[in-house]
Amino acid sequence: MIPRTAPRLCLASIAAAVLALGAAGCCRNIPDEMFDNMFSAEIDGATLTEVREGNDDDDARCKAACMEIDASIAGSPESIVACSAEGIGEYIDAPWDPANDKVLLSCTGHYVEPGFCTGRRPLGHREAALAVDGRGAWLALHAHLEGASVIAFDELAAWLAARGAPAALRERCRAAADDEVRHAALLGALARREGAEVPPLAADPHDDDLVAVALHNAVEGCVAEAFAALIAARQAERADDPELRAAFASV
């Protein structure tokens, strides 16, 4: 958001710079998110036959079967860290017996998701050194980023005020900051419920000239914040906990 009193800029130049930032990675040192998740399903028919005949022992069969589960149920795990299998009827304890025609699986998959730029970071934001290895850590990281967004919107409001931007524009930034305060408190409470602590915020010195702020706002405000909203919408639909679905619907 550029104040009306700012000098006119070449939009093509800003667009080219934003694309260059995107190509280089709009956020640096964002670690991949890694976590384990449990899921259950069953296999039968040709898939069961292929798994049974294509692996040498029951442990390998179980893990291979878990990897065959429909992605709409299991997502796309990098690997299977634990699994158990049951057969049907008299084969409950012999799921891989050739006479058994259906196997019930309980699997724990290990997932790795790219650490995308989500949320609006303030200028100079220093990324939290937090390994995302479970639900609690994931919630703690996103509570941390909601807290960073509070600073980002307050920072932008102050920057606009110092340059005589319209009051309505400044008030929209402050209203957005108030929303982020609520989001940070909500996700922080959920993280602590899972036994995780929200990392503290930290930032390095930064430039605050017009072009630097305009580029930062384009990347963080138009791209990263929009992507975070899409993730929240997805979580509001698919989270396995009703409280989490309600929380992300609010966010």
PDB file of C-alpha atoms in Angstrom:
ATOM      1  CA  MET A   1       0.000   0.000   0.000  1.00  0.00           C
ATOM      2  CA  ILE A   2       1.604   3.269  -1.184  1.00  0.00           C
ATOM      3  CA  PRO A   3       0.333   6.611   0.195  1.00  0.00           C
ATOM      4  CA  ARG A   4      -1.287   9.031  -2.233  1.00  0.00           C
ATOM      5  CA  THR A   5       1.353  11.668  -1.452  1.00  0.00           C
ATOM      6  CA  ALA A   6       4.219   9.399  -2.594  1.00  0.00           C
ATOM      7  CA  PRO A   7       6.067  10.199  -5.822  1.00  0.00           C
ATOM      8  CA  ARG A   8       4.980   8.157  -8.823  1.00  0.00           C
ATOM      9  CA  LEU A   9       6.984   5.002  -9.444  1.00  0.00           C
ATOM     10  CA  CYS A  10       7.461   2.915 -12.541  1.00  0.00           C
ATOM     11  CA  LEU A  11       5.132  -0.049 -11.920  1.00  0.00           C
ATOM     12  CA  ALA A  12       7.020  -2.166 -14.442  1.00  0.00           C
ATOM     13  CA  SER A  13      10.206  -1.698 -12.429  1.00  0.00           C
ATOM     14  CA  ILE A  14       8.487  -2.684  -9.186  1.00  0.00           C
ATOM     15  CA  ALA A  15       6.876  -5.715 -10.857  1.00  0.00           C
ATOM     16  CA  ALA A  16      10.260  -6.829 -12.204  1.00  0.00           C
ATOM     17  CA  ALA A  17      11.813  -6.472  -8.763  1.00  0.00           C
ATOM     18  CA  VAL A  18       8.990  -8.444  -7.128  1.00  0.00           C
ATOM     19  CA  LEU A  19       9.433 -11.236  -9.679  1.00  0.00           C
ATOM     20  CA  ALA A  20      13.155 -11.240  -8.965  1.00  0.00           C
ATOM     21  CA  LEU A  21      12.450 -11.553  -5.231  1.00  0.00           C
ATOM     22  CA  GLY A  22      10.100 -14.435  -5.941  1.00  0.00           C
ATOM     23  CA  ALA A  23      12.693 -16.216  -8.053  1.00  0.00           C
ATOM     24  CA  ALA A  24      15.273 -15.822  -5.297  1.00  0.00           C
ATOM     25  CA  GLY A  25      12.811 -16.927  -2.595  1.00  0.00           C
ATOM     26  CA  CYS A  26      10.721 -14.206  -0.969  1.00  0.00           C
ATOM     27  CA  CYS A  27      11.646 -15.537   2.470  1.00  0.00           C
ATOM     28  CA  ARG A  28      15.065 -16.846   3.313  1.00  0.00           C
ATOM     29  CA  ASN A  29      16.018 -19.651   5.678  1.00  0.00           C
ATOM     30  CA  ILE A  30      12.475 -21.010   5.906  1.00  0.00           C
ATOM     31  CA  PRO A  31      12.868 -24.651   7.003  1.00  0.00           C
ATOM     32  CA  ASP A  32      10.712 -27.416   5.617  1.00  0.00           C
ATOM     33  CA  GLU A  33       7.842 -28.433   7.859  1.00  0.00           C
ATOM     34  CA  MET A  34       8.202 -32.064   9.008  1.00  0.00           C
ATOM     35  CA  PHE A  35       5.631 -33.975  11.008  1.00  0.00           C
ATOM     36  CA  ASP A  36       4.145 -37.439  11.585  1.00  0.00           C
ATOM     37  CA  ASN A  37       0.464 -38.170  11.109  1.00  0.00           C
ATOM     38  CA  MET A  38      -1.678 -41.278  11.651  1.00  0.00           C
ATOM     39  CA  PHE A  39      -4.244 -42.580   9.184  1.00  0.00           C
ATOM     40  CA  SER A  40      -6.253 -45.757   8.655  1.00  0.00           C
ATOM     41  CA  ALA A  41      -7.554 -47.443   5.512  1.00  0.00           C
ATOM     42  CA  GLU A  42      -7.867 -50.811   3.814  1.00  0.00           C
ATOM     43  CA  ILE A  43      -6.547 -52.484   0.695  1.00  0.00           C
ATOM     44  CA  ASP A  44      -7.858 -55.401  -1.302  1.00  0.00           C
ATOM     45  CA  GLY A  45      -7.955 -56.789  -4.841  1.00  0.00           C
ATOM     46  CA  ALA A  46      -5.035 -56.272  -7.209  1.00  0.00           C
ATOM     47  CA  THR A  47      -3.335 -53.786  -4.879  1.00  0.00           C
ATOM     48  CA  LEU A  48      -3.286 -56.318  -2.051  1.00  0.00           C
ATOM     49  CA  THR A  49      -1.922 -59.001  -4.360  1.00  0.00           C
ATOM     50  CA  GLU A  50       0.807 -56.692  -5.639  1.00  0.00           C
ATOM     51  CA  VAL A  51       1.861 -55.654  -2.124  1.00  0.00           C
ATOM     52  CA  ARG A  52       1.817 -59.245  -0.845  1.00  0.00           C
ATOM     53  CA  GLU A  53       3.864 -60.654  -3.721  1.00  0.00           C
ATOM     54  CA  GLY A  54       6.206 -57.713  -4.209  1.00  0.00           C
ATOM     55  CA  ASN A  55       7.701 -57.609  -0.704  1.00  0.00           C
ATOM     56  CA  ASP A  56       9.757 -60.133   1.227  1.00  0.00           C
ATOM     57  CA  ASP A  57       8.414 -59.805   4.785  1.00  0.00           C
ATOM     58  CA  ASP A  58       5.345 -58.628   6.673  1.00  0.00           C
ATOM     59  CA  ASP A  59       6.905 -55.342   7.841  1.00  0.00           C
ATOM     60  CA  ALA A  60       7.818 -54.403   4.272  1.00  0.00           C
ATOM     61  CA  ARG A  61       4.333 -55.415   3.094  1.00  0.00           C
ATOM     62  CA  CYS A  62       2.687 -53.266   5.760  1.00  0.00           C
ATOM     63  CA  LYS A  63       4.739 -50.157   4.894  1.00  0.00           C
ATOM     64  CA  ALA A  64       4.295 -50.681   1.169  1.00  0.00           C
ATOM     65  CA  ALA A  65       0.532 -51.048   1.657  1.00  0.00           C
ATOM     66  CA  CYS A  66       0.397 -47.793   3.644  1.00  0.00           C
ATOM     67  CA  MET A  67       2.158 -45.985   0.794  1.00  0.00           C
ATOM     68  CA  GLU A  68      -0.528 -47.265  -1.582  1.00  0.00           C
ATOM     69  CA  ILE A  69      -3.369 -45.584   0.319  1.00  0.00           C
ATOM     70  CA  ASP A  70      -5.365 -43.010  -1.640  1.00  0.00           C
ATOM     71  CA  ALA A  71      -3.773 -39.563  -1.302  1.00  0.00           C
ATOM     72  CA  SER A  72      -7.160 -38.067  -0.405  1.00  0.00           C
ATOM     73  CA  ILE A  73      -6.976 -40.101   2.826  1.00  0.00           C
ATOM     74  CA  ALA A  74      -3.273 -40.112   3.587  1.00  0.00           C
ATOM     75  CA  GLY A  75      -1.841 -37.140   1.719  1.00  0.00           C
ATOM     76  CA  SER A  76       1.638 -37.864   0.359  1.00  0.00           C
ATOM     77  CA  PRO A  77       3.930 -39.170   3.110  1.00  0.00           C
ATOM     78  CA  GLU A  78       7.662 -39.282   2.479  1.00  0.00           C
ATOM     79  CA  SER A  79       7.898 -42.548   4.384  1.00  0.00           C
ATOM     80  CA  ILE A  80       6.019 -44.787   6.808  1.00  0.00           C
ATOM     81  CA  VAL A  81       7.459 -44.828  10.314  1.00  0.00           C
ATOM     82  CA  ALA A  82       5.010 -47.300  11.891  1.00  0.00           C
ATOM     83  CA  CYS A  83       2.164 -49.525  10.780  1.00  0.00           C
ATOM     84  CA  SER A  84       0.004 -52.449  11.833  1.00  0.00           C
ATOM     85  CA  ALA A  85      -2.246 -54.706   9.778  1.00  0.00           C
ATOM     86  CA  GLU A  86      -5.236 -56.955  10.432  1.00  0.00           C
ATOM     87  CA  GLY A  87      -6.967 -59.456   8.223  1.00  0.00           C
ATOM     88  CA  ILE A  88     -10.673 -60.297   8.039  1.00  0.00           C
ATOM     89  CA  GLY A  89     -12.436 -62.975  10.100  1.00  0.00           C
ATOM     90  CA  GLU A  90     -10.263 -66.013  10.760  1.00  0.00           C
ATOM     91  CA  TYR A  91      -7.303 -64.185   9.201  1.00  0.00           C
ATOM     92  CA  ILE A  92      -7.331 -61.295  11.673  1.00  0.00           C
ATOM     93  CA  ASP A  93      -3.834 -62.244  12.858  1.00  0.00           C
ATOM     94  CA  ALA A  94      -2.640 -63.374   9.429  1.00  0.00           C
ATOM     95  CA  PRO A  95      -3.398 -60.399   7.171  1.00  0.00           C
ATOM     96  CA  TRP A  96      -0.873 -61.387   4.493  1.00  0.00           C
ATOM     97  CA  ASP A  97      -2.109 -64.964   4.125  1.00  0.00           C
ATOM     98  CA  PRO A  98      -2.938 -65.537   0.420  1.00  0.00           C
ATOM     99  CA  ALA A  99      -6.441 -66.641   1.411  1.00  0.00           C
ATOM    100  CA  ASN A 100      -7.210 -63.306   3.116  1.00  0.00           C
ATOM    101  CA  ASP A 101      -8.874 -60.871   0.718  1.00  0.00           C
ATOM    102  CA  LYS A 102      -8.805 -57.578   2.664  1.00  0.00           C
ATOM    103  CA  VAL A 103      -6.228 -55.922   4.945  1.00  0.00           C
ATOM    104  CA  LEU A 104      -7.095 -53.204   7.469  1.00  0.00           C
ATOM    105  CA  LEU A 105      -4.187 -50.812   8.010  1.00  0.00           C
ATOM    106  CA  SER A 106      -3.208 -48.361  10.739  1.00  0.00           C
ATOM    107  CA  CYS A 107      -0.291 -46.253   9.520  1.00  0.00           C
ATOM    108  CA  THR A 108       1.899 -43.411  10.745  1.00  0.00           C
ATOM    109  CA  GLY A 109       3.419 -41.450   7.903  1.00  0.00           C
ATOM    110  CA  HIS A 110       6.294 -38.969   7.958  1.00  0.00           C
ATOM    111  CA  TYR A 111       5.490 -35.826   5.958  1.00  0.00           C
ATOM    112  CA  VAL A 112       7.743 -33.084   4.633  1.00  0.00           C
ATOM    113  CA  GLU A 113       6.167 -29.877   3.350  1.00  0.00           C
ATOM    114  CA  PRO A 114       8.111 -26.950   1.868  1.00  0.00           C
ATOM    115  CA  GLY A 115       8.468 -24.006   4.206  1.00  0.00           C
ATOM    116  CA  PHE A 116       6.465 -21.546   2.112  1.00  0.00           C
ATOM    117  CA  CYS A 117       6.238 -17.872   2.948  1.00  0.00           C
ATOM    118  CA  THR A 118       3.010 -17.660   4.918  1.00  0.00           C
ATOM    119  CA  GLY A 119       1.799 -14.621   6.791  1.00  0.00           C
ATOM    120  CA  ARG A 120       2.933 -11.024   6.730  1.00  0.00           C
ATOM    121  CA  ARG A 121       6.396 -10.590   8.224  1.00  0.00           C
ATOM    122  CA  PRO A 122       7.657  -7.158   9.285  1.00  0.00           C
ATOM    123  CA  LEU A 123      10.732  -5.622   7.712  1.00  0.00           C
ATOM    124  CA  GLY A 124      13.876  -7.262   9.116  1.00  0.00           C
ATOM    125  CA  HIS A 125      11.974 -10.241  10.542  1.00  0.00           C
ATOM    126  CA  ARG A 126      14.233 -12.995  11.852  1.00  0.00           C
ATOM    127  CA  GLU A 127      12.858 -16.503  11.310  1.00  0.00           C
ATOM    128  CA  ALA A 128      12.187 -18.621  14.390  1.00  0.00           C
ATOM    129  CA  ALA A 129      14.555 -21.544  14.947  1.00  0.00           C
ATOM    130  CA  LEU A 130      11.787 -24.080  15.442  1.00  0.00           C
ATOM    131  CA  ALA A 131      11.660 -27.634  14.103  1.00  0.00           C
ATOM    132  CA  VAL A 132       8.095 -28.345  13.011  1.00  0.00           C
ATOM    133  CA  ASP A 133       7.828 -32.002  14.009  1.00  0.00           C
ATOM    134  CA  GLY A 134       4.213 -32.240  15.159  1.00  0.00           C
ATOM    135  CA  ARG A 135       0.897 -30.466  15.538  1.00  0.00           C
ATOM    136  CA  GLY A 136       1.972 -28.432  18.565  1.00  0.00           C
ATOM    137  CA  ALA A 137       5.094 -27.065  16.883  1.00  0.00           C
ATOM    138  CA  TRP A 138       3.122 -26.303  13.716  1.00  0.00           C
ATOM    139  CA  LEU A 139       0.588 -24.291  15.723  1.00  0.00           C
ATOM    140  CA  ALA A 140       3.376 -22.561  17.655  1.00  0.00           C
ATOM    141  CA  LEU A 141       5.117 -21.499  14.439  1.00  0.00           C
ATOM    142  CA  HIS A 142       1.922 -20.060  12.995  1.00  0.00           C
ATOM    143  CA  ALA A 143       1.091 -18.294  16.270  1.00  0.00           C
ATOM    144  CA  HIS A 144       4.590 -16.786  16.033  1.00  0.00           C
ATOM    145  CA  LEU A 145       3.860 -15.587  12.490  1.00  0.00           C
ATOM    146  CA  GLU A 146       0.520 -14.115  13.557  1.00  0.00           C
ATOM    147  CA  GLY A 147       2.433 -12.167  16.191  1.00  0.00           C
ATOM    148  CA  ALA A 148       4.892 -11.009  13.534  1.00  0.00           C
ATOM    149  CA  SER A 149       1.949  -9.769  11.460  1.00  0.00           C
ATOM    150  CA  VAL A 150       0.850  -7.543  14.351  1.00  0.00           C
ATOM    151  CA  ILE A 151       4.237  -5.802  14.211  1.00  0.00           C
ATOM    152  CA  ALA A 152       4.128  -5.645  10.404  1.00  0.00           C
ATOM    153  CA  PHE A 153       0.778  -3.847  10.282  1.00  0.00           C
ATOM    154  CA  ASP A 154       1.688  -1.496  13.161  1.00  0.00           C
ATOM    155  CA  GLU A 155       5.002  -0.794  11.422  1.00  0.00           C
ATOM    156  CA  LEU A 156       3.263   0.040   8.149  1.00  0.00           C
ATOM    157  CA  ALA A 157       0.701   2.266   9.898  1.00  0.00           C
ATOM    158  CA  ALA A 158       3.509   4.231  11.570  1.00  0.00           C
ATOM    159  CA  TRP A 159       5.410   4.501   8.279  1.00  0.00           C
ATOM    160  CA  LEU A 160       2.306   5.842   6.522  1.00  0.00           C
ATOM    161  CA  ALA A 161       1.590   8.293   9.350  1.00  0.00           C
ATOM    162  CA  ALA A 162       5.121   9.693   9.141  1.00  0.00           C
ATOM    163  CA  ARG A 163       4.581  10.406   5.462  1.00  0.00           C
ATOM    164  CA  GLY A 164       1.171  12.014   5.727  1.00  0.00           C
ATOM    165  CA  ALA A 165      -0.891   9.165   4.289  1.00  0.00           C
ATOM    166  CA  PRO A 166      -4.695   9.402   4.578  1.00  0.00           C
ATOM    167  CA  ALA A 167      -6.089   8.581   8.022  1.00  0.00           C
ATOM    168  CA  ALA A 168      -8.430   5.946   6.577  1.00  0.00           C
ATOM    169  CA  LEU A 169      -5.465   4.011   5.194  1.00  0.00           C
ATOM    170  CA  ARG A 170      -3.650   4.135   8.520  1.00  0.00           C
ATOM    171  CA  GLU A 171      -6.772   2.978  10.355  1.00  0.00           C
ATOM    172  CA  ARG A 172      -7.117  -0.041   8.053  1.00  0.00           C
ATOM    173  CA  CYS A 173      -3.577  -1.072   8.993  1.00  0.00           C
ATOM    174  CA  ARG A 174      -4.339  -0.718  12.689  1.00  0.00           C
ATOM    175  CA  ALA A 175      -7.588  -2.672  12.323  1.00  0.00           C
ATOM    176  CA  ALA A 176      -5.645  -5.432  10.585  1.00  0.00           C
ATOM    177  CA  ALA A 177      -3.131  -5.412  13.455  1.00  0.00           C
ATOM    178  CA  ASP A 178      -5.996  -5.857  15.931  1.00  0.00           C
ATOM    179  CA  ASP A 179      -7.194  -8.888  13.954  1.00  0.00           C
ATOM    180  CA  GLU A 180      -3.689 -10.369  14.084  1.00  0.00           C
ATOM    181  CA  VAL A 181      -3.583  -9.889  17.878  1.00  0.00           C
ATOM    182  CA  ARG A 182      -6.678 -12.080  18.149  1.00  0.00           C
ATOM    183  CA  HIS A 183      -5.269 -14.651  15.729  1.00  0.00           C
ATOM    184  CA  ALA A 184      -1.959 -14.839  17.611  1.00  0.00           C
ATOM    185  CA  ALA A 185      -3.758 -15.339  20.942  1.00  0.00           C
ATOM    186  CA  LEU A 186      -6.020 -18.026  19.470  1.00  0.00           C
ATOM    187  CA  LEU A 187      -3.248 -20.070  17.844  1.00  0.00           C
ATOM    188  CA  GLY A 188      -0.947 -19.543  20.819  1.00  0.00           C
ATOM    189  CA  ALA A 189      -3.555 -21.042  23.143  1.00  0.00           C
ATOM    190  CA  LEU A 190      -3.979 -24.039  20.819  1.00  0.00           C
ATOM    191  CA  ALA A 191      -0.208 -24.518  20.641  1.00  0.00           C
ATOM    192  CA  ARG A 192       0.129 -24.470  24.430  1.00  0.00           C
ATOM    193  CA  ARG A 193      -2.717 -26.977  24.678  1.00  0.00           C
ATOM    194  CA  GLU A 194      -0.487 -29.290  22.636  1.00  0.00           C
ATOM    195  CA  GLY A 195       2.478 -28.646  24.951  1.00  0.00           C
ATOM    196  CA  ALA A 196       4.349 -26.260  22.624  1.00  0.00           C
ATOM    197  CA  GLU A 197       5.667 -22.766  23.355  1.00  0.00           C
ATOM    198  CA  VAL A 198       5.470 -19.915  20.857  1.00  0.00           C
ATOM    199  CA  PRO A 199       8.969 -18.672  19.866  1.00  0.00           C
ATOM    200  CA  PRO A 200       9.778 -15.036  20.687  1.00  0.00           C
ATOM    201  CA  LEU A 201       9.871 -12.443  17.907  1.00  0.00           C
ATOM    202  CA  ALA A 202      13.124 -10.897  16.715  1.00  0.00           C
ATOM    203  CA  ALA A 203      14.099  -8.529  13.909  1.00  0.00           C
ATOM    204  CA  ASP A 204      17.226  -7.044  12.340  1.00  0.00           C
ATOM    205  CA  PRO A 205      17.706  -3.394  11.326  1.00  0.00           C
ATOM    206  CA  HIS A 206      16.145  -2.588   7.960  1.00  0.00           C
ATOM    207  CA  ASP A 207      15.792   0.062   5.272  1.00  0.00           C
ATOM    208  CA  ASP A 208      12.575   2.058   5.247  1.00  0.00           C
ATOM    209  CA  ASP A 209      12.846   3.956   1.968  1.00  0.00           C
ATOM    210  CA  LEU A 210       9.864   4.053  -0.383  1.00  0.00           C
ATOM    211  CA  VAL A 211      10.975   1.348  -2.814  1.00  0.00           C
ATOM    212  CA  ALA A 212      12.033  -1.059  -0.035  1.00  0.00           C
ATOM    213  CA  VAL A 213       8.696  -0.674   1.739  1.00  0.00           C
ATOM    214  CA  ALA A 214       6.696  -0.942  -1.507  1.00  0.00           C
ATOM    215  CA  LEU A 215       8.472  -4.157  -2.535  1.00  0.00           C
ATOM    216  CA  HIS A 216       8.167  -5.627   0.940  1.00  0.00           C
ATOM    217  CA  ASN A 217       4.454  -4.798   1.011  1.00  0.00           C
ATOM    218  CA  ALA A 218       3.923  -6.400  -2.397  1.00  0.00           C
ATOM    219  CA  VAL A 219       5.642  -9.635  -1.372  1.00  0.00           C
ATOM    220  CA  GLU A 220       4.409  -9.921   2.199  1.00  0.00           C
ATOM    221  CA  GLY A 221       1.027  -8.233   1.902  1.00  0.00           C
ATOM    222  CA  CYS A 222      -0.112  -9.406  -1.531  1.00  0.00           C
ATOM    223  CA  VAL A 223       1.568 -12.824  -1.830  1.00  0.00           C
ATOM    224  CA  ALA A 224       2.494 -14.310   1.554  1.00  0.00           C
ATOM    225  CA  GLU A 225      -0.607 -13.059   3.384  1.00  0.00           C
ATOM    226  CA  ALA A 226      -2.876 -14.346   0.599  1.00  0.00           C
ATOM    227  CA  PHE A 227      -1.139 -17.736   0.647  1.00  0.00           C
ATOM    228  CA  ALA A 228      -1.558 -17.918   4.428  1.00  0.00           C
ATOM    229  CA  ALA A 229      -5.274 -17.216   4.023  1.00  0.00           C
ATOM    230  CA  LEU A 230      -5.555 -20.099   1.542  1.00  0.00           C
ATOM    231  CA  ILE A 231      -3.841 -22.453   4.001  1.00  0.00           C
ATOM    232  CA  ALA A 232      -6.201 -21.317   6.782  1.00  0.00           C
ATOM    233  CA  ALA A 233      -9.198 -21.943   4.510  1.00  0.00           C
ATOM    234  CA  ARG A 234      -7.910 -25.441   3.768  1.00  0.00           C
ATOM    235  CA  GLN A 235      -7.379 -26.169   7.465  1.00  0.00           C
ATOM    236  CA  ALA A 236     -10.879 -24.869   8.231  1.00  0.00           C
ATOM    237  CA  GLU A 237     -12.253 -27.521   5.852  1.00  0.00           C
ATOM    238  CA  ARG A 238      -9.964 -30.486   6.529  1.00  0.00           C
ATOM    239  CA  ALA A 239      -8.581 -30.331  10.104  1.00  0.00           C
ATOM    240  CA  ASP A 240      -9.537 -33.438  12.110  1.00  0.00           C
ATOM    241  CA  ASP A 241     -10.360 -31.413  15.258  1.00  0.00           C
ATOM    242  CA  PRO A 242     -13.587 -29.319  15.291  1.00  0.00           C
ATOM    243  CA  GLU A 243     -11.895 -26.712  17.497  1.00  0.00           C
ATOM    244  CA  LEU A 244      -9.071 -26.355  14.953  1.00  0.00           C
ATOM    245  CA  ARG A 245     -11.561 -26.047  12.092  1.00  0.00           C
ATOM    246  CA  ALA A 246     -13.362 -23.255  13.954  1.00  0.00           C
ATOM    247  CA  ALA A 247     -10.078 -21.515  14.770  1.00  0.00           C
ATOM    248  CA  PHE A 248      -8.874 -21.495  11.179  1.00  0.00           C
ATOM    249  CA  ALA A 249     -12.284 -20.416   9.911  1.00  0.00           C
ATOM    250  CA  SER A 250     -11.901 -17.385  12.189  1.00  0.00           C
ATOM    251  CA  VAL A 251      -8.369 -16.714  10.935  1.00  0.00           C
TER     252      VAL A 251
END
